[in-house]
Short mmCIF file of C-alpha atoms and ligand atoms in Angstrom, two decimals:
data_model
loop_
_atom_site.label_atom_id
_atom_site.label_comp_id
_atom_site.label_asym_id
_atom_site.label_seq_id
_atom_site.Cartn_x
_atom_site.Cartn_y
_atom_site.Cartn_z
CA UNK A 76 54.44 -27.47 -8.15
CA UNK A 77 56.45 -27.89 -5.16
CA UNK A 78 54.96 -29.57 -1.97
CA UNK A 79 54.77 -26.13 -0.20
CA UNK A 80 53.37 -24.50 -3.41
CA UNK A 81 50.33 -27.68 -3.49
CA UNK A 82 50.20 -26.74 0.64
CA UNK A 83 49.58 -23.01 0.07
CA UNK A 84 47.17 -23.40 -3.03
CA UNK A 85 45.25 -25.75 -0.44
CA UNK A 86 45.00 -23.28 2.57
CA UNK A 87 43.87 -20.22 0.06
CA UNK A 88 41.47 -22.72 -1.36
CA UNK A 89 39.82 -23.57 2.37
CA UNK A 90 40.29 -19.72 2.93
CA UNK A 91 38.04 -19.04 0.10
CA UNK A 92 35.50 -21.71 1.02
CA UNK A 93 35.38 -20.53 4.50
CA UNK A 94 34.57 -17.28 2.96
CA UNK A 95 31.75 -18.20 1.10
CA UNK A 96 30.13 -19.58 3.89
CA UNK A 97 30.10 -17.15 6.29
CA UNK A 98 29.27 -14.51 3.07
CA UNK A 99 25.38 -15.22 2.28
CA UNK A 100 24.11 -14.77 -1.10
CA UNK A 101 20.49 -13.90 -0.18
CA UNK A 102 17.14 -12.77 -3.13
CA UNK A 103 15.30 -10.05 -1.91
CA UNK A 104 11.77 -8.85 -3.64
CA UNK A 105 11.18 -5.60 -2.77
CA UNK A 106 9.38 -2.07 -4.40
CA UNK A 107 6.43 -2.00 -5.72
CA UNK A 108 5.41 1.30 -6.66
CA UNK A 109 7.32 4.71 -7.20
CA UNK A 110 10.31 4.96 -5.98
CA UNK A 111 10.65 1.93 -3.46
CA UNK A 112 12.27 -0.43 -5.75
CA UNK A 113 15.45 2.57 -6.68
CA UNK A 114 15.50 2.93 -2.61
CA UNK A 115 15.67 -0.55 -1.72
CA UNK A 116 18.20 -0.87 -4.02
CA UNK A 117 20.56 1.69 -2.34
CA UNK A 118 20.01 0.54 1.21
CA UNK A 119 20.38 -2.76 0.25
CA UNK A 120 23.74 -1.72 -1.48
CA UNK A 121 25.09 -0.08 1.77
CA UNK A 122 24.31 -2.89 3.85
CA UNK A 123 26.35 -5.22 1.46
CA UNK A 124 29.38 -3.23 1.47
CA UNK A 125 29.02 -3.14 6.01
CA UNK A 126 28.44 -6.69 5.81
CA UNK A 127 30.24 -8.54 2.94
CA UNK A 128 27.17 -10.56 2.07
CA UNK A 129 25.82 -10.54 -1.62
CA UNK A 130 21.74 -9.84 -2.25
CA UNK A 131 19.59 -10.13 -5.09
CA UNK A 132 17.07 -7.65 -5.71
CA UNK A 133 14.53 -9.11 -7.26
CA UNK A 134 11.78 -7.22 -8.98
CA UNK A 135 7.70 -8.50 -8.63
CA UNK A 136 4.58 -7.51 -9.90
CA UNK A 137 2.93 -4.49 -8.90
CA UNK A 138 -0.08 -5.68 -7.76
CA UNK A 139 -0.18 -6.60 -4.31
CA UNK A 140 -2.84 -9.46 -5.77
CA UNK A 141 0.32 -11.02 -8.04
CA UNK A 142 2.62 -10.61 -5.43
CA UNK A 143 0.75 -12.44 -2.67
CA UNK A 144 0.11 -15.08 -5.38
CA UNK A 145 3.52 -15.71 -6.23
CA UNK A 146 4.34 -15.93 -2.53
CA UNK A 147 2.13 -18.89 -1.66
CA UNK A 148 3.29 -20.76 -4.40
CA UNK A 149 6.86 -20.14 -3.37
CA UNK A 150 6.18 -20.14 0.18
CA UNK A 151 3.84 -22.79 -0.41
CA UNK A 152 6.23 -25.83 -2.35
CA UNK A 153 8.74 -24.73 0.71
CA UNK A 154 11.22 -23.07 -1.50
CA UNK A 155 14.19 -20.88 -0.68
CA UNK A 156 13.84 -18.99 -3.72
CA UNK A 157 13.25 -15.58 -2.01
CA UNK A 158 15.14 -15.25 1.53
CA UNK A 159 13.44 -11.31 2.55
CA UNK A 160 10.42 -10.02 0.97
CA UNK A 161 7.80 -7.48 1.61
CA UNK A 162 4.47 -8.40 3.54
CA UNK A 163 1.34 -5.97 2.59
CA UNK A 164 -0.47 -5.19 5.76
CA UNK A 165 -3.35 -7.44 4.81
CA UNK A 166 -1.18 -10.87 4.67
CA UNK A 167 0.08 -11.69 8.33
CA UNK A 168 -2.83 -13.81 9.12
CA UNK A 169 -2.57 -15.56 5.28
CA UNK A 170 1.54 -16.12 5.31
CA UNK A 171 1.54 -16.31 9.02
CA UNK A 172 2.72 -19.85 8.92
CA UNK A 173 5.37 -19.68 6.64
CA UNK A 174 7.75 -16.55 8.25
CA UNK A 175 10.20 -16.39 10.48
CA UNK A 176 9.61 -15.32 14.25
CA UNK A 177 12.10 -11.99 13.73
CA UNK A 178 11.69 -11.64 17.93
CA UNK A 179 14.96 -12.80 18.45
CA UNK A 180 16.74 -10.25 15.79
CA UNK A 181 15.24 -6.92 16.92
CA UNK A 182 16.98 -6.19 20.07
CA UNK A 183 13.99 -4.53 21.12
CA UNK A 184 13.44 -1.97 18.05
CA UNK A 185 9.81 -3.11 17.62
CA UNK A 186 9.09 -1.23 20.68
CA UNK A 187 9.77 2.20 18.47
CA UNK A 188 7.46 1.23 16.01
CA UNK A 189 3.29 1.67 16.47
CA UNK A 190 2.04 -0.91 18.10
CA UNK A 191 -0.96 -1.67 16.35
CA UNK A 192 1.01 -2.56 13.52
CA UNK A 193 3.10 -4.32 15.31
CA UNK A 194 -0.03 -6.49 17.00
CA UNK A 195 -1.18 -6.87 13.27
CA UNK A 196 2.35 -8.55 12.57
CA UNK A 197 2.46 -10.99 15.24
CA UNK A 198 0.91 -14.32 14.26
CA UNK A 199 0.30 -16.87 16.60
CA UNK A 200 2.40 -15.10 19.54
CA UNK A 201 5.38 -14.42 17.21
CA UNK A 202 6.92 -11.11 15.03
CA UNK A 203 6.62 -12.70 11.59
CA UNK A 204 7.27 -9.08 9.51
CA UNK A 205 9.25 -5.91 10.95
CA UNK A 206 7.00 -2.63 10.14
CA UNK A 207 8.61 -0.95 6.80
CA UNK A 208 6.17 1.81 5.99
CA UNK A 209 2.35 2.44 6.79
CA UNK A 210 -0.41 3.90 4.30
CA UNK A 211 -3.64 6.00 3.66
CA UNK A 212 -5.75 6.83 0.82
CA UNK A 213 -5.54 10.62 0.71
CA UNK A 214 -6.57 13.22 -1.42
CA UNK A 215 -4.69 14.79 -3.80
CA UNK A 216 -6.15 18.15 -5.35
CA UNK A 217 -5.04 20.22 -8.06
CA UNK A 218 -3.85 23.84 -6.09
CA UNK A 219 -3.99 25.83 -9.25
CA UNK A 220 -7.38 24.81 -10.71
CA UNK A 221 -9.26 24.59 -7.67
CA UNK A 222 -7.43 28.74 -7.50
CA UNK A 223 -8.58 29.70 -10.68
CA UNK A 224 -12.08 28.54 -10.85
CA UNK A 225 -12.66 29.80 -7.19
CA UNK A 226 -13.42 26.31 -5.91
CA UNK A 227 -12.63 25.18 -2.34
CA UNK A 228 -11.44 22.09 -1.30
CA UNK A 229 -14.28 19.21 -1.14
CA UNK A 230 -15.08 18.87 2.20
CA UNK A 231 -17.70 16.03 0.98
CA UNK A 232 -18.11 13.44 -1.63
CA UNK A 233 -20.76 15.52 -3.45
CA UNK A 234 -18.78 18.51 -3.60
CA UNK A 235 -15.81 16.85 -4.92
CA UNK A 236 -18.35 15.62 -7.80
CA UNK A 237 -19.87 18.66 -8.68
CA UNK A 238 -16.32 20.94 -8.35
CA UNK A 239 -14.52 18.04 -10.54
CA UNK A 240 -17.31 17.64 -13.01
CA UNK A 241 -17.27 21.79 -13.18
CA UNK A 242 -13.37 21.95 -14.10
CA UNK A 243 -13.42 19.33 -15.93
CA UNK A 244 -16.02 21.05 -18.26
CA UNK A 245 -13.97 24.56 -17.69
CA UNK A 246 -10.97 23.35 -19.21
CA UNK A 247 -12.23 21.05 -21.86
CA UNK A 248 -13.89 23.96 -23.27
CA UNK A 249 -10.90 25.99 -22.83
CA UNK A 250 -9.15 22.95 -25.20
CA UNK A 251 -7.84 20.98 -22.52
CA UNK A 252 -9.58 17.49 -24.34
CA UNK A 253 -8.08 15.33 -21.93
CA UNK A 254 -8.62 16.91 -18.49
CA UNK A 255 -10.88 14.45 -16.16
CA UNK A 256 -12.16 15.55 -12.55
CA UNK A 257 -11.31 12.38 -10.67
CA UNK A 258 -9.24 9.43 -11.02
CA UNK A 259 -8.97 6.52 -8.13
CA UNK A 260 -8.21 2.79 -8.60
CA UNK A 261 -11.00 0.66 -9.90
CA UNK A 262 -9.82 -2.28 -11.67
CA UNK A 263 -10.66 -5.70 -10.09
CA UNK A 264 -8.42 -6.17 -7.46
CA UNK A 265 -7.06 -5.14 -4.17
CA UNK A 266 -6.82 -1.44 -4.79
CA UNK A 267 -10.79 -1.24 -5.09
CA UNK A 268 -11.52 -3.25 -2.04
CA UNK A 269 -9.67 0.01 -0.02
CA UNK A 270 -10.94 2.78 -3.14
CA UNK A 271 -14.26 1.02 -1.92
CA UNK A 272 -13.67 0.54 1.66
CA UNK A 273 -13.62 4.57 1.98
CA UNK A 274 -16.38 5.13 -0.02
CA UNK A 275 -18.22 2.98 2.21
CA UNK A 276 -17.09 4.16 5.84
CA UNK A 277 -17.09 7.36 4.66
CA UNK A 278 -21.03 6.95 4.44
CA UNK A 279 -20.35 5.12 8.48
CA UNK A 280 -21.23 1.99 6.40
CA UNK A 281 -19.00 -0.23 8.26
CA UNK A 282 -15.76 -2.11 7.00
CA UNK A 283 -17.34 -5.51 5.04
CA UNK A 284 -16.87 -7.76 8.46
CA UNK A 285 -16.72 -6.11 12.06
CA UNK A 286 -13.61 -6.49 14.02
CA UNK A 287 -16.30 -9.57 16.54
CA UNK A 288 -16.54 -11.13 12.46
CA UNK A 289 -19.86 -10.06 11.51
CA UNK A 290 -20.65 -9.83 7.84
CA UNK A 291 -21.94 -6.29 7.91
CA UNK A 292 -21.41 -4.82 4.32
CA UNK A 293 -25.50 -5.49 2.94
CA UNK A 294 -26.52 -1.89 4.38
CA UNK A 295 -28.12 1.34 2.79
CA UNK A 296 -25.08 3.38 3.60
CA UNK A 297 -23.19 0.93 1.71
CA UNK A 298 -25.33 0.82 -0.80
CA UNK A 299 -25.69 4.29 -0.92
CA UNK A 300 -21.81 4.94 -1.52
CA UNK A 301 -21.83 2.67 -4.13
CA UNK A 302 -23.87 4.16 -6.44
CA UNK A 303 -22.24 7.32 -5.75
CA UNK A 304 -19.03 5.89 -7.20
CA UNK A 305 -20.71 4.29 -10.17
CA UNK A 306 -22.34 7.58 -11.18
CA UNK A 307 -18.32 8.85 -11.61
CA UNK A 308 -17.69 6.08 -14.14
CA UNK A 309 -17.71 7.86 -17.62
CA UNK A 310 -18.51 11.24 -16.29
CA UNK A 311 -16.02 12.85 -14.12
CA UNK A 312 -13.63 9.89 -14.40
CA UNK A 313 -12.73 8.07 -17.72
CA UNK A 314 -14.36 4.50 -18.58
CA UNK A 315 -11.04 3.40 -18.53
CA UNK A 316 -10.87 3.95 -14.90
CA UNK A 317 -12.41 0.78 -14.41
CA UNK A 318 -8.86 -1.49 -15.19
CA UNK A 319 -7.01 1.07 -13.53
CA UNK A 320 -4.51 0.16 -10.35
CA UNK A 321 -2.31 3.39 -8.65
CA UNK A 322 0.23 3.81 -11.24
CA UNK A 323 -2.29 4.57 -13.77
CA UNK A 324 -4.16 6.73 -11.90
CA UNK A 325 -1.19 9.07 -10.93
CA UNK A 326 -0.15 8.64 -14.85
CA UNK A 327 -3.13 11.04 -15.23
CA UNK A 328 -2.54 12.85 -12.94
CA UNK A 329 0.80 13.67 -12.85
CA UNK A 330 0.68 14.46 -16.57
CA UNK A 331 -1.77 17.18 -15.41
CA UNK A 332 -5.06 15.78 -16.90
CA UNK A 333 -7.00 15.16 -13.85
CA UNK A 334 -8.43 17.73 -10.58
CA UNK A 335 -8.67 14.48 -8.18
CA UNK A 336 -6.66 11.59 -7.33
CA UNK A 337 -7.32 9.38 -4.80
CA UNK A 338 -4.03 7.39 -3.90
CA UNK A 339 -1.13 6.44 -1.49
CA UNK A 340 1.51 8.56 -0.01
CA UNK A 341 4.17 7.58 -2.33
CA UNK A 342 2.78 9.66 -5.33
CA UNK A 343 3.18 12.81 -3.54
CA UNK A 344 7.10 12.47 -3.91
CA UNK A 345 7.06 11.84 -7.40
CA UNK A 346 4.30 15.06 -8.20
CA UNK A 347 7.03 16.77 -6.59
CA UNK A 348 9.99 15.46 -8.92
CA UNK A 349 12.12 18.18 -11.04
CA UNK A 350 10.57 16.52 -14.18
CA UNK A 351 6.80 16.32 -12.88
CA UNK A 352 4.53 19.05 -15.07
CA UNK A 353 2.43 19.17 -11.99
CA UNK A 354 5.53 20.14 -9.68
CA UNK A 355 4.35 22.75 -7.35
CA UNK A 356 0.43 22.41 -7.83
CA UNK A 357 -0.57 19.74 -5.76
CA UNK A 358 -2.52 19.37 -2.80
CA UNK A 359 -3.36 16.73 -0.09
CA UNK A 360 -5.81 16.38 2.03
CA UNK A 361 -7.73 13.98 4.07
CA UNK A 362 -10.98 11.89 1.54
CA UNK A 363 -14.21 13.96 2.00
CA UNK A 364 -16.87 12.79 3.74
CA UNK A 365 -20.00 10.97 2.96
CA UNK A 366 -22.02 13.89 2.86
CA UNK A 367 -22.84 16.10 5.79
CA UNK A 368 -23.30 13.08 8.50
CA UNK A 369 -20.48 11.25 7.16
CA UNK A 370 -16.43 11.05 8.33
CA UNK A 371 -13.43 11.41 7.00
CA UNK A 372 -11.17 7.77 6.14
CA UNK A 373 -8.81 6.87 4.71
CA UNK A 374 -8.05 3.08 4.58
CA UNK A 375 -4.87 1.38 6.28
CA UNK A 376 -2.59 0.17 4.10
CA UNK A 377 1.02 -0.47 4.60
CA UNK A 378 4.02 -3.11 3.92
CA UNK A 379 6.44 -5.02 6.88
CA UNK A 380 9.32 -7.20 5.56
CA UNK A 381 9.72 -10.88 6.19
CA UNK A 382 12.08 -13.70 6.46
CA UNK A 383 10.50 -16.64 4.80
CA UNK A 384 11.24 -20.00 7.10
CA UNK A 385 13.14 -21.70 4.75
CA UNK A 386 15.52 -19.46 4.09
CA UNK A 387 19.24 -20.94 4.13
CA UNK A 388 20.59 -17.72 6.13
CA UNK A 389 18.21 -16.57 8.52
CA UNK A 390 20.66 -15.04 10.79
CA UNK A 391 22.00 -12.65 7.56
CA UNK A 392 18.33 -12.37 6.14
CA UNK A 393 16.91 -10.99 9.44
CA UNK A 394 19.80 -8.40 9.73
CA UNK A 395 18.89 -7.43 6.61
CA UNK A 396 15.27 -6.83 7.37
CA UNK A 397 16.35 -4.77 11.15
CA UNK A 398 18.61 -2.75 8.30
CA UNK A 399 15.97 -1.93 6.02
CA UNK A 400 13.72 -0.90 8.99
CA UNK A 401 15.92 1.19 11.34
CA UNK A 402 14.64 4.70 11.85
CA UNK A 403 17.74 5.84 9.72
CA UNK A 404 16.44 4.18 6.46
CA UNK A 405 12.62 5.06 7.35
CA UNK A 406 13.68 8.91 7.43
CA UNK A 407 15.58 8.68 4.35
CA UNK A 408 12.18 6.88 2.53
CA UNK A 409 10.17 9.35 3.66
CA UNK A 410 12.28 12.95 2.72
CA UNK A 411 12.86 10.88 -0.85
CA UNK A 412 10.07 8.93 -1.22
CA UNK A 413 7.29 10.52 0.99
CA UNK A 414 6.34 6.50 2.53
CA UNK A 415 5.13 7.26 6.05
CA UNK A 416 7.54 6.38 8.48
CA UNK A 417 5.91 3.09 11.51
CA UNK A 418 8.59 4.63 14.04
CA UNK A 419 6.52 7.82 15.83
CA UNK A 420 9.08 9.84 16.87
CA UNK A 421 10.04 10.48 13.24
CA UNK A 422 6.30 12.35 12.73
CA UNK A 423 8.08 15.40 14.29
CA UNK A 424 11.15 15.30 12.12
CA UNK A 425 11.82 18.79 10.72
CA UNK A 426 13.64 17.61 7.69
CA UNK A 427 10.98 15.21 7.06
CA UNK A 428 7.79 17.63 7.92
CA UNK A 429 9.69 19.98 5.16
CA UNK A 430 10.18 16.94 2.16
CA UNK A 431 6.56 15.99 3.21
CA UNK A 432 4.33 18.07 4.95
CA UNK A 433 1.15 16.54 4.95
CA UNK A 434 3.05 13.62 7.26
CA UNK A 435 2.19 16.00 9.82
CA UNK A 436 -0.43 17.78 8.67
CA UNK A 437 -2.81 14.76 8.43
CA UNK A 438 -1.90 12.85 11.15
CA UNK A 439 -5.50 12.11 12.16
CA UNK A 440 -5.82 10.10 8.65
CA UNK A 441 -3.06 8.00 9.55
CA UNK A 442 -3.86 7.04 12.92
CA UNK A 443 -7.86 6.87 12.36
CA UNK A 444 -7.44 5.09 8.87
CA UNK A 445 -10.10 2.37 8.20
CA UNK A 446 -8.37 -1.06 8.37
CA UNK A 447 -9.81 -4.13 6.05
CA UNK A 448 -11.11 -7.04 7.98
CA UNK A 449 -7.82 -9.30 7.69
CA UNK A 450 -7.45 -9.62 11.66
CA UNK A 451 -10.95 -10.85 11.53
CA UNK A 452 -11.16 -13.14 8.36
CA UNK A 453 -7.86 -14.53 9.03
CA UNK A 454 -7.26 -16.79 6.27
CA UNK A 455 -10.17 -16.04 4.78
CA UNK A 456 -9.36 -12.58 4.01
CA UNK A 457 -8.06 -13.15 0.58
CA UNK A 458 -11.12 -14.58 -0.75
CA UNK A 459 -13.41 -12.03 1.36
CA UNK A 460 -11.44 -8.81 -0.36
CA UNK A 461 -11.66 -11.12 -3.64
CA UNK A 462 -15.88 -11.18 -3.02
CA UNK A 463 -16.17 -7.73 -2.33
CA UNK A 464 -13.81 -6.02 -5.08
CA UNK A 465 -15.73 -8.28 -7.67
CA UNK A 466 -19.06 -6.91 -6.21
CA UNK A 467 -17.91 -3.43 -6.27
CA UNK A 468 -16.60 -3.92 -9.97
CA UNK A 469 -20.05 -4.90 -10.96
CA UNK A 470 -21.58 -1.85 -9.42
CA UNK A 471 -18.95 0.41 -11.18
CA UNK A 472 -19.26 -1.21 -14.24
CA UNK A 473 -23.08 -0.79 -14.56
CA UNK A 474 -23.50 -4.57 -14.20
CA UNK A 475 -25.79 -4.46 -10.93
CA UNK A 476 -27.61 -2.04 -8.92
CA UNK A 477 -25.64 -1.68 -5.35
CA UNK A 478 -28.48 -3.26 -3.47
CA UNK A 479 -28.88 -6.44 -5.49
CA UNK A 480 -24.63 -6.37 -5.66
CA UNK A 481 -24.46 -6.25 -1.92
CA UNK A 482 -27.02 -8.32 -0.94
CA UNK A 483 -25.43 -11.30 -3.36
CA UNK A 484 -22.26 -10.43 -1.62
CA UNK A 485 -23.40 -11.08 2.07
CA UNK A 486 -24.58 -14.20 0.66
CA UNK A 487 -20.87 -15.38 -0.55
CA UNK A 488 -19.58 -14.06 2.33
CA UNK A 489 -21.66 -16.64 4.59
CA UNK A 490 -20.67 -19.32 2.36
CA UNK A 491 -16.75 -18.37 3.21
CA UNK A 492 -18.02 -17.91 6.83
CA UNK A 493 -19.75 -20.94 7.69
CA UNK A 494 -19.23 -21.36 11.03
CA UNK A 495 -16.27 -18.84 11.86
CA UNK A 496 -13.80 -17.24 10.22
C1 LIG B 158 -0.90 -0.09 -1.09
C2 LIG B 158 -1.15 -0.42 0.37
C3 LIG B 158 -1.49 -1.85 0.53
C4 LIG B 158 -2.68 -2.19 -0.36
C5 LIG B 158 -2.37 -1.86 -1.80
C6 LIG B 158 -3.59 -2.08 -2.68
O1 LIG B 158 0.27 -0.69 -1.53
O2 LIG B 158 -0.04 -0.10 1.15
O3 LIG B 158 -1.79 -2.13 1.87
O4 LIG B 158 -3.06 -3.53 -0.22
O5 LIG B 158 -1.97 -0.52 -1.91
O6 LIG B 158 -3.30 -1.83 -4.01
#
C-alpha cells in the first residue's frame, strides 16, 4: 500500500467513525395491543430513513402490569437498555424520576395536545412523557342481534344483563353453543381495577381515593356494583372470564360469540378488518349506567412516550418521541388503528370521523372518563390498583361477599396510607 493509499484508507476510516456517532442506534418498546406494535413499526421506519439513525423495536408484554415491571427494573439498575418507551397514563407519578424533561424538544407542540393530560405528564414541574393516544372503556354491542331479537341498546347495567342473558339463551337454543352475552376484562390485574372502576362510578360510588386522597371505596354503591358484576361470572359471561385481559375478551368477540364487550378503542379497528366475521355488525356506545340514578363512565386510560434519563442519545431519542406524536402520525393511528387522537383539533377530522365515528360521536366519554387515583396516590398507586383489583377478583370469583371485600380493602389501603400518600 502506498503512503497515499494508507492516507486515504485512514480518512474513510475517521469518515465512517464520524458517521457512527452522529447516527444513533436507539431500542424502542412500543405496541401493546392491536395494531400499535405494526404502526409503530412504520413510523418508526419513516423517521429512520429522514434521519439516518438506526432503532430497535422492541416488543413487551401486553400487560401494562409486566410492562411497568420490567421498566423499574431497567429504569431502576440505571440501564440504557431501552432509550424511548411507552408510559401508561397511570405511571408519571411512579417513573417520574427516572424520564427525561422532553420541555426542551417540543417547540411548543404540547400546547396542541389536552391539557389535562398534559398536567398528568408533568412530574415535579417537568414534561417527562409526550401524549401518544388517550382511552375509554366503551361499549361495544352486537348491531345485528340486538336487530333481530328487538332489543335496544342498554341504557343501564340491568338491562344490559337481562338483554345479554336473553340472546345468549336465543341463540344457544338456535345451536349457537358458544354465544355468551358479555365479556369484559377480569383477570387479576390492571384491566379490572378500570373494568371495576366503571362498575363502581357508574353506581356514583366514587373512584377508590378522592382526588384531596381520601380512601373512599368501603361504600354501599360500591358494594352494590360489585355484586352486580359477580352475578355475570358463569352466567352471561364465561368462568373463564375471570383470567381474561383485552385481547381475550375481543377474541370472543370478534369471532362473533359474544352480544357485549366492554374494551378500549383499539378493538373497534380490528372488528372492522376485511377478515373480521363481525365486520359490519358492531356497535359502540358509551357503558350504561348504574341503574336509573346512576351515570355514564368510562375510565381514562391512555399511553405518552418517554425518554428514559440514561439514555446515550437523548437529543435523537426525544426527536423520535415529537415524531411519533405529531398530529400527522396521531391521524394516521386513528383512521388505521381507531387510538383516540390527545391533539383536539383532530376530533373534527372528516377522514378520521369516517374510519372512526364514534371519536366523535362519544366525545362526552372521552372528556368525562373516570380517571384512577394515580395523581393522588403518587407512588403509591401501584400497590393501591394492586389492593383493589385483588379485592375485586375475590368478589368475582365468589371468594367474598362485596361488603366484607371492601371493607378489608379500606383497611390495606390505610396501611399504604399512613400518614399521606
Ligand atoms: C389500556 C389503557 C391503560 C390501562 C390498560 C389496562 O391500555 O390505555 O391506561 O392501564 O388498558 O389494561
Amino acid at each position: 500500500m502506498t503512503l497515499r493509499q494508507t492516507l486515504l484508507a485512514g480518512a474513510v476510516l475517521t469518515f465512517a467513525a464520524a458517521g457512527s456517532v452522529s447516527a444513533a442506534e436507539l431500542n424502542i418498546a412500543c405496541g401493546t395491543v392491536g395494531k400499535g406494535q405494526q404502526l409503530c413499526k412504520e413510523a418508526v421506519a419513516e423517521w429512520e430513513e429522514k434521519t439516518g439513525h438506526t432503532v430497535n423495536v422492541i416488543s413487551v408484554p401486553t400487560s401494562t402490569n409486566d410492562q411497568l415491571a420490567l421498566y423499574q427494573q431497567i429504569l431502576g439498575s440505571g440501564s440504557s437498555d431501552i432509550d424511548v418507551f411507552e408510559v401508561d397514563v397511570i405511571w408519571p407519578g411512579i417513573l417520574g424520576s427516572h424520564l427525561l424533561d422532553l420541555s426542551p424538544y417540543t417547540n411548543g407542540a404540547e400546547k396542541d395536545h389536552f391539557p389535562a393530560i398534559i398536567e398528568n405528564n408533568t412530574y415535579k414541574g417537568k414534561l417527562v412523557a409526550m401524549p401518544s393516544y388517550t382511552d375509554a372503556g366503551l361499549l361495544y354491542y352486537r348491531k345485528d342481534l340486538l336487530e333481530k331479537y328487538g332489543e335496544d341498546k342498554p341504557a343501564t347495567w340491568q338491562e344490559l344483563t337481562s338483554t345479554a342473558q336473553k340472546i345468549q339463551d336465543a341463540e344457544r337454543e338456535a345451536g349457537n353453543e358458544k354465544m355468551w352475552g358479555f365479556v369484559f376484562q377480569a383477570k387479576a390485574y390492571e384491566g379490572l381495577t378500570c373494568d371495576a372502576i366503571e362498575w363502581v362510578d357508574s353506581f356514583n360510588g366514587g373512584s377508590i381515593v378522592s382526588a384531596e386522597g381520601d380512601i373512599t371505596i368501603n361504600n354501599p354503591q360500591a358494594a352494590e356494583a360489585l355484586t352486580m358484576a359477580a352475578s355475570w361470572v358463569g352466567t352471561i359471561a364465561p368462568e373463564g372470564v375471570l383470567n381474561y385481559q383485552e385481547e381475550d375478551s375481543r377474541g370472543v368477540f370478534q369471532s362473533g360469540n359474544a352480544v357485549f364487550m366492554r374494551n378500549w378503542p383499539y378493538a373497534w379497528a380490528l372488528s372492522q378488518s376485511d377478515d373480521s366475521p363481525i365486520k359490519g355488525k358492531v356497535g359502540v356506545m358509551a357503558l350504561p349506567k348504574g341503574g336509573e340514578e346512576g351515570k355514564q363512565t368510562g375510565a381514562l386510560g391512555g399511553w405518552q412516550l418517554a425518554v428514559s434519563k440514561y439514555t446515550e442519545s437523548p437529543d435523537a431519542a426525544a426527536d423520535l418521541v415529537m415524531w411519533l406524536t405529531r398530529k400527522e402520525e396521531q391521524k394516521r393511528r386513528a383512521i388505521e388503528g381507531s387510538y383516540n387522537p390527545t391533539i383536539s383539533s383532530l376530533y373534527t377530522d372528516e377522514e378520521i370521523l369516517a374510519a372512526t365515528p364514534f371519536i366523535g360521536q362519544l366525545q362526552d366519554t372521552f372528556t368525562n372518563a373516570v380517571a384512577r387515583p394515580s395523581r393522588a396516590t403518587g407512588a403509591n398507586y401501584n400497590k393501591v390498583s394492586n389492593a383493589f383489583y385483588n379485592a375485586v377478583h375475590e368478589v368475582l370469583s365468589g371468594k367474598k361477599d362485596a361488603a366484607t371485600s371492601l371493607e378489608d380493602l379500606e383497611r390495606d389501603l390505610k396501611r399504604i396510607k399512613r400518614r399521606s400518600w
